[in-house]
Amino acid sequence: MAAIGRTRIKICGVRDAETAFVAAECGTDAVGFVLASGSPRTIDPDDAWDASCDLPPFVSKVGVVVDRSPEQLDSIRERFPFDYAQLHGSEPEGVVRDCGPDVIKAVRFDMGTIRAQFERWSKIEEVCAILVDGPSAGSGEAIDWDGLTEALDASAQPVILAGGLTPENVGEAIRTVRPWGVDVSSGVESERGVKDPAKIAAFCDAVRAADAG
């Protein structure tokens, strides 16, 4: 599914209220909080709530989890009532359904499987968008934008482009893929796990410039 109107922006891996506020001030549509262990961007659900509770209206909170059961997700949501659940693991269809509604299903880009991935998750009505990431989450590795574009027609859901995006290349990515939204984490960091306000602003400006043509 191609983009409709402007490209939506998600800043992911936010760990404090100051960064969340900067993202909102720069015009992002969603802020992502990594609730999975093993990442330099991991945040406790209680801390995620503290970091997000002053976000203005219409800026969505996204809880990023990996291979959690619906019961575990409900327990997390009690502590941090996010708007969308981003499932970033190998969750089966039944689990994804039970984690809905408003699920963003993340998939790894592979030219040999991406079309089948789109077809698979487009059949699940609880999936509201499909996020296409690089081979390794948070690695900063860009995907084959031309290859992804060839498979977009297989998705009945909005597609969010992630993986290796930066203020310098997001414009080209948007012009090539025309995704519904873009998601950035390491591409707006001054060091691993630490967001850079100037890079966040530059990224959002670059998205708007690409939309303006």
mmCIF file of C-alpha atoms in Angstrom, residues 119-194:
data_model
loop_
_atom_site.group_PDB
_atom_site.id
_atom_site.type_symbol
_atom_site.label_atom_id
_atom_site.label_comp_id
_atom_site.label_asym_id
_atom_site.label_seq_id
_atom_site.Cartn_x
_atom_site.Cartn_y
_atom_site.Cartn_z
ATOM 1 C CA GLU A 119 0.203 -11.347 2.315
ATOM 2 C CA ARG A 120 0.385 -13.201 5.628
ATOM 3 C CA TRP A 121 -0.112 -10.240 7.912
ATOM 4 C CA SER A 122 -2.605 -8.428 5.682
ATOM 5 C CA LYS A 123 -5.054 -11.241 6.477
ATOM 6 C CA ILE A 124 -5.004 -10.445 10.208
ATOM 7 C CA GLU A 125 -7.551 -7.710 10.888
ATOM 8 C CA GLU A 126 -5.906 -6.789 14.194
ATOM 9 C CA VAL A 127 -2.797 -5.691 12.264
ATOM 10 C CA CYS A 128 -3.210 -2.001 11.435
ATOM 11 C CA ALA A 129 0.227 -1.537 9.818
ATOM 12 C CA ILE A 130 3.267 -3.572 8.773
ATOM 13 C CA LEU A 131 6.713 -2.250 9.668
ATOM 14 C CA VAL A 132 9.584 -3.386 7.454
ATOM 15 C CA ASP A 133 12.903 -3.403 9.282
ATOM 16 C CA GLY A 134 16.436 -4.342 8.322
ATOM 17 C CA PRO A 135 17.964 -7.766 8.897
ATOM 18 C CA SER A 136 18.866 -6.841 12.495
ATOM 19 C CA ALA A 137 16.843 -4.425 14.606
ATOM 20 C CA GLY A 138 18.704 -1.286 15.602
ATOM 21 C CA SER A 139 21.725 -2.137 13.461
ATOM 22 C CA GLY A 140 21.368 0.908 11.235
ATOM 23 C CA GLU A 141 21.505 -1.282 8.136
ATOM 24 C CA ALA A 142 19.410 0.045 5.236
ATOM 25 C CA ILE A 143 17.249 -2.285 3.187
ATOM 26 C CA ASP A 144 16.812 -2.597 -0.573
ATOM 27 C CA TRP A 145 14.285 0.164 -1.192
ATOM 28 C CA ASP A 146 13.777 -0.717 -4.856
ATOM 29 C CA GLY A 147 13.175 -4.348 -3.973
ATOM 30 C CA LEU A 148 10.671 -3.384 -1.296
ATOM 31 C CA THR A 149 8.815 -1.134 -3.725
ATOM 32 C CA GLU A 150 8.258 -4.089 -6.053
ATOM 33 C CA ALA A 151 6.405 -5.955 -3.285
ATOM 34 C CA LEU A 152 4.258 -3.156 -1.857
ATOM 35 C CA ASP A 153 1.210 -4.144 -3.861
ATOM 36 C CA ALA A 154 1.001 -7.340 -1.773
ATOM 37 C CA SER A 155 0.220 -5.374 1.391
ATOM 38 C CA ALA A 156 -3.361 -4.451 2.194
ATOM 39 C CA GLN A 157 -2.115 -2.546 5.237
ATOM 40 C CA PRO A 158 -0.130 0.691 5.524
ATOM 41 C CA VAL A 159 3.617 0.058 5.331
ATOM 42 C CA ILE A 160 6.075 1.712 7.699
ATOM 43 C CA LEU A 161 9.677 1.828 6.487
ATOM 44 C CA ALA A 162 12.481 1.330 9.011
ATOM 45 C CA GLY A 163 16.046 0.068 8.905
ATOM 46 C CA GLY A 164 19.041 2.343 8.406
ATOM 47 C CA LEU A 165 17.150 5.587 7.945
ATOM 48 C CA THR A 166 18.957 8.857 8.708
ATOM 49 C CA PRO A 167 18.323 12.559 8.143
ATOM 50 C CA GLU A 168 20.577 12.261 5.090
ATOM 51 C CA ASN A 169 18.838 9.360 3.325
ATOM 52 C CA VAL A 170 15.207 9.442 4.458
ATOM 53 C CA GLY A 171 14.228 11.792 1.642
ATOM 54 C CA GLU A 172 15.519 9.393 -1.001
ATOM 55 C CA ALA A 173 13.844 6.489 0.800
ATOM 56 C CA ILE A 174 10.481 8.264 0.760
ATOM 57 C CA ARG A 175 10.771 9.239 -2.880
ATOM 58 C CA THR A 176 11.637 5.633 -3.795
ATOM 59 C CA VAL A 177 9.244 3.644 -1.622
ATOM 60 C CA ARG A 178 6.443 6.127 -0.851
ATOM 61 C CA PRO A 179 5.709 4.435 2.484
ATOM 62 C CA TRP A 180 2.806 5.381 4.725
ATOM 63 C CA GLY A 181 5.278 6.103 7.492
ATOM 64 C CA VAL A 182 8.952 6.016 8.477
ATOM 65 C CA ASP A 183 10.522 4.809 11.722
ATOM 66 C CA VAL A 184 13.964 5.834 12.976
ATOM 67 C CA SER A 185 16.016 4.970 16.035
ATOM 68 C CA SER A 186 19.799 4.646 15.646
ATOM 69 C CA GLY A 187 19.773 7.146 12.770
ATOM 70 C CA VAL A 188 19.002 10.018 15.160
ATOM 71 C CA GLU A 189 21.470 9.094 17.897
ATOM 72 C CA SER A 190 24.698 10.781 18.976
ATOM 73 C CA GLU A 191 25.845 7.471 20.448
ATOM 74 C CA ARG A 192 24.270 4.063 20.826
ATOM 75 C CA GLY A 193 20.987 4.454 22.714
ATOM 76 C CA VAL A 194 21.287 8.246 23.125
#
